[in-house]
Short mmCIF file of C-alpha atoms in Angstrom, two decimals:
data_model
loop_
_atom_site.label_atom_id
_atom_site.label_comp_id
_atom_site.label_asym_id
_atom_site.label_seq_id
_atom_site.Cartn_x
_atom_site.Cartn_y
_atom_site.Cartn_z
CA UNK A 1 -17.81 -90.68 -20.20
CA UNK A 2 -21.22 -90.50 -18.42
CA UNK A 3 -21.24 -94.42 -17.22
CA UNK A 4 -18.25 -93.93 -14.85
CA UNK A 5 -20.76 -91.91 -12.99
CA UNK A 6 -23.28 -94.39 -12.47
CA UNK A 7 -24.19 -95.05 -9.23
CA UNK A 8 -21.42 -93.11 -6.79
CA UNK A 9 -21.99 -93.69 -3.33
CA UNK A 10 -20.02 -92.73 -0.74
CA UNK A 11 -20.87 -91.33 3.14
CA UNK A 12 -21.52 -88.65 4.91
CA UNK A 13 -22.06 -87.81 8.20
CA UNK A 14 -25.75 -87.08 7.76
CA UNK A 15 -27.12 -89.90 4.98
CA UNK A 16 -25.64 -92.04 2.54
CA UNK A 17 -25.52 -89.65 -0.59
CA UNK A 18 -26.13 -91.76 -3.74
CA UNK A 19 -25.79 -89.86 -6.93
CA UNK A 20 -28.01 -91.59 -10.09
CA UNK A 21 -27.46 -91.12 -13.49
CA UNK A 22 -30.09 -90.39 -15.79
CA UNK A 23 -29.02 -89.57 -18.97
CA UNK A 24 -25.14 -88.03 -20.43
CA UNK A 25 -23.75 -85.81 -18.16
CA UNK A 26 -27.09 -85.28 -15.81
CA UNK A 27 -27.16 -87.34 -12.56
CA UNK A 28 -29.21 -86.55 -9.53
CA UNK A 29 -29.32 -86.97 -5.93
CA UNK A 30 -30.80 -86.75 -2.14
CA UNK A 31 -29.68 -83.74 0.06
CA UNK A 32 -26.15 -83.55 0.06
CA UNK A 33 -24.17 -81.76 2.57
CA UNK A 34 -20.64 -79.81 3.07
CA UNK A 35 -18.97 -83.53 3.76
CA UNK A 36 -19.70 -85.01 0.52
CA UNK A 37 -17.50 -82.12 -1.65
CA UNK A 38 -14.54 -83.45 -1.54
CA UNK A 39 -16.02 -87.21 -2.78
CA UNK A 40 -17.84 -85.16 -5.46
CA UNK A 41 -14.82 -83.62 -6.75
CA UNK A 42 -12.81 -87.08 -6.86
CA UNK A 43 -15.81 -88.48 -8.87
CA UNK A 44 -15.29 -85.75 -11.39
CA UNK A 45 -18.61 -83.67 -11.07
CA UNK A 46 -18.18 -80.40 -12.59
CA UNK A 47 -21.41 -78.48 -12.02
CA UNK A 48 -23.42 -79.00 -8.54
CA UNK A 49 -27.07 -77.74 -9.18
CA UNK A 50 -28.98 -77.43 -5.57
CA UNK A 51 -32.95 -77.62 -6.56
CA UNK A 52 -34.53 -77.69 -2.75
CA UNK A 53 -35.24 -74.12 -1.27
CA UNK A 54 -33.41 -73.43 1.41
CA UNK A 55 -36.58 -73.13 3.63
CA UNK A 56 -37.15 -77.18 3.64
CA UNK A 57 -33.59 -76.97 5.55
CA UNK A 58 -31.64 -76.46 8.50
CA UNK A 59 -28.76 -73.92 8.21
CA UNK A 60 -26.54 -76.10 7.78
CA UNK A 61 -27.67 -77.46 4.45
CA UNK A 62 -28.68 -74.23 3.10
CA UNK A 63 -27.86 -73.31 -0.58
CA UNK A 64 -24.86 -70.37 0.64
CA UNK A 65 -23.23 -73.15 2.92
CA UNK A 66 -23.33 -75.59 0.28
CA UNK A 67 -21.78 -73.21 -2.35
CA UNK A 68 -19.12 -72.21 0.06
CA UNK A 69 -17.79 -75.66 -0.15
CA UNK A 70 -18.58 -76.57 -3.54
CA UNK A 71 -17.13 -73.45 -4.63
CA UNK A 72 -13.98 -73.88 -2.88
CA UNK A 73 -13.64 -77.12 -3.96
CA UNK A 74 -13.41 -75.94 -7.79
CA UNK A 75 -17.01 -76.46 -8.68
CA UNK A 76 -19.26 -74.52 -10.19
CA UNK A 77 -22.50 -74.42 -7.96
CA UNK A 78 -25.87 -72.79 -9.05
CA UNK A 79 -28.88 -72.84 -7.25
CA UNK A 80 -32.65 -73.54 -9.14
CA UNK A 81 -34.69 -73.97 -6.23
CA UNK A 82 -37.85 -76.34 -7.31
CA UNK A 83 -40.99 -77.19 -6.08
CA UNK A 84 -44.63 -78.15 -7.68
CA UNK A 85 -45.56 -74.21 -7.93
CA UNK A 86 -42.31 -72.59 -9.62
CA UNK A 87 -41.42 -75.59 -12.30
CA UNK A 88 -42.73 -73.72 -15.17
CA UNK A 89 -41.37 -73.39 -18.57
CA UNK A 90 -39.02 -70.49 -17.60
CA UNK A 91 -37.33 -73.02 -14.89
CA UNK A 92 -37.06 -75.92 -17.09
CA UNK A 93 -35.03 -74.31 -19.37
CA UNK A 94 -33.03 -72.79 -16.96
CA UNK A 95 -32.02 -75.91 -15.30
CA UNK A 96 -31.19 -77.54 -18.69
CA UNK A 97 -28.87 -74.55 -20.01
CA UNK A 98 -27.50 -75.12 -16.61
CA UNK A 99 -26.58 -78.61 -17.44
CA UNK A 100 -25.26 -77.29 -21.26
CA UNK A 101 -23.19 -74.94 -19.75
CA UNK A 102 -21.25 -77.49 -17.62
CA UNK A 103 -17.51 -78.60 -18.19
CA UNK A 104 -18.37 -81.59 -16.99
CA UNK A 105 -20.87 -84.33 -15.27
CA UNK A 106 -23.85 -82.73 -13.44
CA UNK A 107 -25.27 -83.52 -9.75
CA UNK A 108 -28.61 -82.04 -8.91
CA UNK A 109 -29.75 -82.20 -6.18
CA UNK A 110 -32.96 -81.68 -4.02
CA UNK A 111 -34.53 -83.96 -0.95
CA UNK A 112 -34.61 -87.06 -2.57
CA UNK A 113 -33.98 -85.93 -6.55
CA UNK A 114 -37.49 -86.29 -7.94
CA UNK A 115 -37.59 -82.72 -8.39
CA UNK A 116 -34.50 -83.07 -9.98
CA UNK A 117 -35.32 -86.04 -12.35
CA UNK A 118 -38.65 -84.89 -13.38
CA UNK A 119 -37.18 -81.75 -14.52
CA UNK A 120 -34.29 -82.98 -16.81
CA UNK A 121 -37.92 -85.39 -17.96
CA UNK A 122 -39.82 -82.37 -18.44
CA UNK A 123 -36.72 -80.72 -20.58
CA UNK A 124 -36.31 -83.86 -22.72
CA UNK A 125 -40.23 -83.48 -23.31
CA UNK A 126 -40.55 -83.19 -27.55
CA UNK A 127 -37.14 -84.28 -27.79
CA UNK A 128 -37.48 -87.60 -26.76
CA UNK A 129 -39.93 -90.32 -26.45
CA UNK A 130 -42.07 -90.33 -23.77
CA UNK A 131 -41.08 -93.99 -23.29
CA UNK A 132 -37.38 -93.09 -23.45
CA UNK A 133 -37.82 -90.79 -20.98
CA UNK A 134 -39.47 -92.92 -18.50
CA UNK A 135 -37.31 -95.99 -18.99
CA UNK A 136 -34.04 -93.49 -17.98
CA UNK A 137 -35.72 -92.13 -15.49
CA UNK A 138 -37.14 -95.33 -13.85
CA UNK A 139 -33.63 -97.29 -14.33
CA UNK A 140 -32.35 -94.64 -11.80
CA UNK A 141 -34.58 -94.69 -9.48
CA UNK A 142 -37.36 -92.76 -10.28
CA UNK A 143 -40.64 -94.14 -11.58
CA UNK A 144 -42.56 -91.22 -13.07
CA UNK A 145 -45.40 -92.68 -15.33
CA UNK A 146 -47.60 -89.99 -13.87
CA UNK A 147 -45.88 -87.63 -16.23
CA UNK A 148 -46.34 -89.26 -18.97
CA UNK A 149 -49.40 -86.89 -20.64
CA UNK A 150 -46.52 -83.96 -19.67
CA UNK A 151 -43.64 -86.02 -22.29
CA UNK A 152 -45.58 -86.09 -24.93
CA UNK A 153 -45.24 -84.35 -27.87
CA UNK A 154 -48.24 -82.22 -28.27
CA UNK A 155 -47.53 -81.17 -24.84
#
Protein backbone atom coordinates (compact mmCIF):
# COMPACT_ATOMS: atom_id res chain seq x y z
CA UNK A 1 0.00 0.00 0.00
CA UNK A 2 2.85 2.32 1.15
CA UNK A 3 4.78 2.38 -2.46
CA UNK A 4 1.90 4.25 -4.21
CA UNK A 5 3.07 6.99 -1.98
CA UNK A 6 6.48 7.24 -3.03
CA UNK A 7 7.54 10.27 -4.21
CA UNK A 8 4.14 12.64 -4.67
CA UNK A 9 4.87 15.86 -6.01
CA UNK A 10 2.64 18.23 -6.97
CA UNK A 11 2.64 22.43 -6.68
CA UNK A 12 1.85 24.95 -4.73
CA UNK A 13 1.85 28.39 -4.86
CA UNK A 14 4.72 28.81 -2.40
CA UNK A 15 7.34 25.64 -3.20
CA UNK A 16 7.15 22.48 -4.86
CA UNK A 17 5.91 20.17 -1.93
CA UNK A 18 7.52 16.71 -2.37
CA UNK A 19 6.34 14.16 0.07
CA UNK A 20 9.18 11.07 0.69
CA UNK A 21 8.51 7.89 1.93
CA UNK A 22 10.48 6.37 4.49
CA UNK A 23 9.19 3.40 5.70
CA UNK A 24 5.07 1.78 5.66
CA UNK A 25 2.74 4.29 6.11
CA UNK A 26 5.35 7.24 7.33
CA UNK A 27 6.38 9.75 4.61
CA UNK A 28 7.73 13.20 5.22
CA UNK A 29 7.98 16.50 3.77
CA UNK A 30 9.10 20.40 3.40
CA UNK A 31 6.61 23.11 4.66
CA UNK A 32 3.44 22.56 3.19
CA UNK A 33 0.80 25.09 2.94
CA UNK A 34 -3.24 25.49 2.75
CA UNK A 35 -2.87 24.83 -1.31
CA UNK A 36 -1.46 21.49 -1.15
CA UNK A 37 -4.77 19.85 0.93
CA UNK A 38 -6.69 19.08 -1.58
CA UNK A 39 -3.53 17.13 -3.60
CA UNK A 40 -2.91 15.47 -0.19
CA UNK A 41 -6.28 14.16 0.10
CA UNK A 42 -6.33 12.76 -3.65
CA UNK A 43 -2.99 10.98 -2.77
CA UNK A 44 -4.75 9.26 0.05
CA UNK A 45 -2.90 10.70 3.21
CA UNK A 46 -4.85 10.09 6.21
CA UNK A 47 -3.00 11.71 9.10
CA UNK A 48 -1.05 15.21 8.47
CA UNK A 49 1.52 15.58 11.40
CA UNK A 50 2.97 19.40 11.37
CA UNK A 51 6.54 19.09 13.37
CA UNK A 52 7.89 22.95 12.81
CA UNK A 53 6.72 25.46 15.60
CA UNK A 54 4.75 27.87 14.46
CA UNK A 55 7.33 30.59 15.46
CA UNK A 56 9.83 29.59 12.37
CA UNK A 57 6.59 30.84 10.28
CA UNK A 58 4.60 33.44 8.84
CA UNK A 59 0.85 33.37 9.71
CA UNK A 60 0.00 31.98 7.02
CA UNK A 61 1.69 28.65 7.50
CA UNK A 62 1.00 28.43 11.07
CA UNK A 63 -0.11 25.06 12.63
CA UNK A 64 -4.18 26.51 13.29
CA UNK A 65 -4.27 27.63 9.50
CA UNK A 66 -2.94 24.48 8.38
CA UNK A 67 -5.41 22.37 10.48
CA UNK A 68 -8.26 24.47 9.30
CA UNK A 69 -7.72 23.10 5.90
CA UNK A 70 -6.53 19.78 6.62
CA UNK A 71 -9.31 19.35 8.88
CA UNK A 72 -11.87 20.34 6.50
CA UNK A 73 -10.55 18.38 4.02
CA UNK A 74 -11.28 15.04 6.13
CA UNK A 75 -7.88 14.67 7.65
CA UNK A 76 -6.85 14.16 10.78
CA UNK A 77 -4.11 16.86 11.63
CA UNK A 78 -1.97 16.85 14.90
CA UNK A 79 0.65 19.06 15.66
CA UNK A 80 4.30 17.72 17.44
CA UNK A 81 6.25 20.71 17.08
CA UNK A 82 10.18 19.58 16.93
CA UNK A 83 13.31 21.05 17.29
CA UNK A 84 16.97 19.90 18.69
CA UNK A 85 15.85 20.91 22.45
CA UNK A 86 12.25 19.19 22.84
CA UNK A 87 13.00 15.68 20.81
CA UNK A 88 13.25 13.70 23.90
CA UNK A 89 11.96 10.34 24.64
CA UNK A 90 8.47 11.65 25.63
CA UNK A 91 8.21 13.23 21.89
CA UNK A 92 9.43 10.31 20.08
CA UNK A 93 6.90 8.25 21.20
CA UNK A 94 4.38 10.60 20.76
CA UNK A 95 5.02 11.14 17.18
CA UNK A 96 5.15 7.34 16.55
CA UNK A 97 1.67 6.52 18.37
CA UNK A 98 0.71 9.34 16.16
CA UNK A 99 1.64 7.43 13.13
CA UNK A 100 -0.10 3.96 14.85
CA UNK A 101 -3.08 5.68 15.35
CA UNK A 102 -3.54 6.66 11.65
CA UNK A 103 -6.25 5.17 9.19
CA UNK A 104 -4.03 5.63 6.73
CA UNK A 105 -0.54 6.94 5.07
CA UNK A 106 1.23 9.62 7.17
CA UNK A 107 2.81 13.13 5.98
CA UNK A 108 4.97 14.92 8.47
CA UNK A 109 6.00 17.65 7.99
CA UNK A 110 8.51 20.39 9.20
CA UNK A 111 10.95 22.93 7.05
CA UNK A 112 12.57 20.56 5.05
CA UNK A 113 11.53 17.00 6.98
CA UNK A 114 14.78 16.19 8.75
CA UNK A 115 13.11 16.76 11.89
CA UNK A 116 10.62 14.63 10.69
CA UNK A 117 12.83 11.72 9.38
CA UNK A 118 15.18 11.63 12.20
CA UNK A 119 12.37 11.16 14.49
CA UNK A 120 10.50 8.16 12.88
CA UNK A 121 14.86 7.03 12.94
CA UNK A 122 15.03 7.74 16.47
CA UNK A 123 11.55 5.63 17.09
CA UNK A 124 12.77 2.67 14.99
CA UNK A 125 16.01 2.89 17.31
CA UNK A 126 16.20 -0.98 19.07
CA UNK A 127 13.78 -2.10 16.68
CA UNK A 128 15.70 -1.98 13.76
CA UNK A 129 19.17 -2.01 12.54
CA UNK A 130 20.99 0.89 12.65
CA UNK A 131 21.92 0.17 9.02
CA UNK A 132 18.27 -0.37 8.11
CA UNK A 133 17.48 2.67 9.41
CA UNK A 134 19.92 4.72 7.61
CA UNK A 135 19.57 3.04 4.24
CA UNK A 136 15.48 4.12 4.46
CA UNK A 137 16.23 7.14 5.55
CA UNK A 138 19.01 8.05 3.04
CA UNK A 139 16.93 6.46 -0.05
CA UNK A 140 14.48 9.36 0.73
CA UNK A 141 16.40 11.92 0.97
CA UNK A 142 17.89 12.17 4.11
CA UNK A 143 21.43 11.13 4.90
CA UNK A 144 21.69 10.85 8.68
CA UNK A 145 24.92 8.80 9.52
CA UNK A 146 25.49 11.30 12.29
CA UNK A 147 22.86 9.42 14.20
CA UNK A 148 24.11 6.46 13.96
CA UNK A 149 25.62 6.06 17.87
CA UNK A 150 21.66 7.28 18.64
CA UNK A 151 20.22 3.75 16.46
CA UNK A 152 21.97 1.56 18.15
CA UNK A 153 20.87 -0.79 20.39
CA UNK A 154 22.43 -0.08 23.65
CA UNK A 155 21.24 3.34 23.09
Amino acid sequence: MADEFDNINHKSYRILMTAQHIYGRYHVSPQIDIADVDDLKKAGFTTIICNRPDFEVPLELQSKVIKVAVEAAGMRFEVLPLSSHSMDRNAIAHQFELVEQSQGPVLAYCASGTRCTIIWALSQAGLRDAEEILSLTAQAGYPLDGLRPYLTKSS
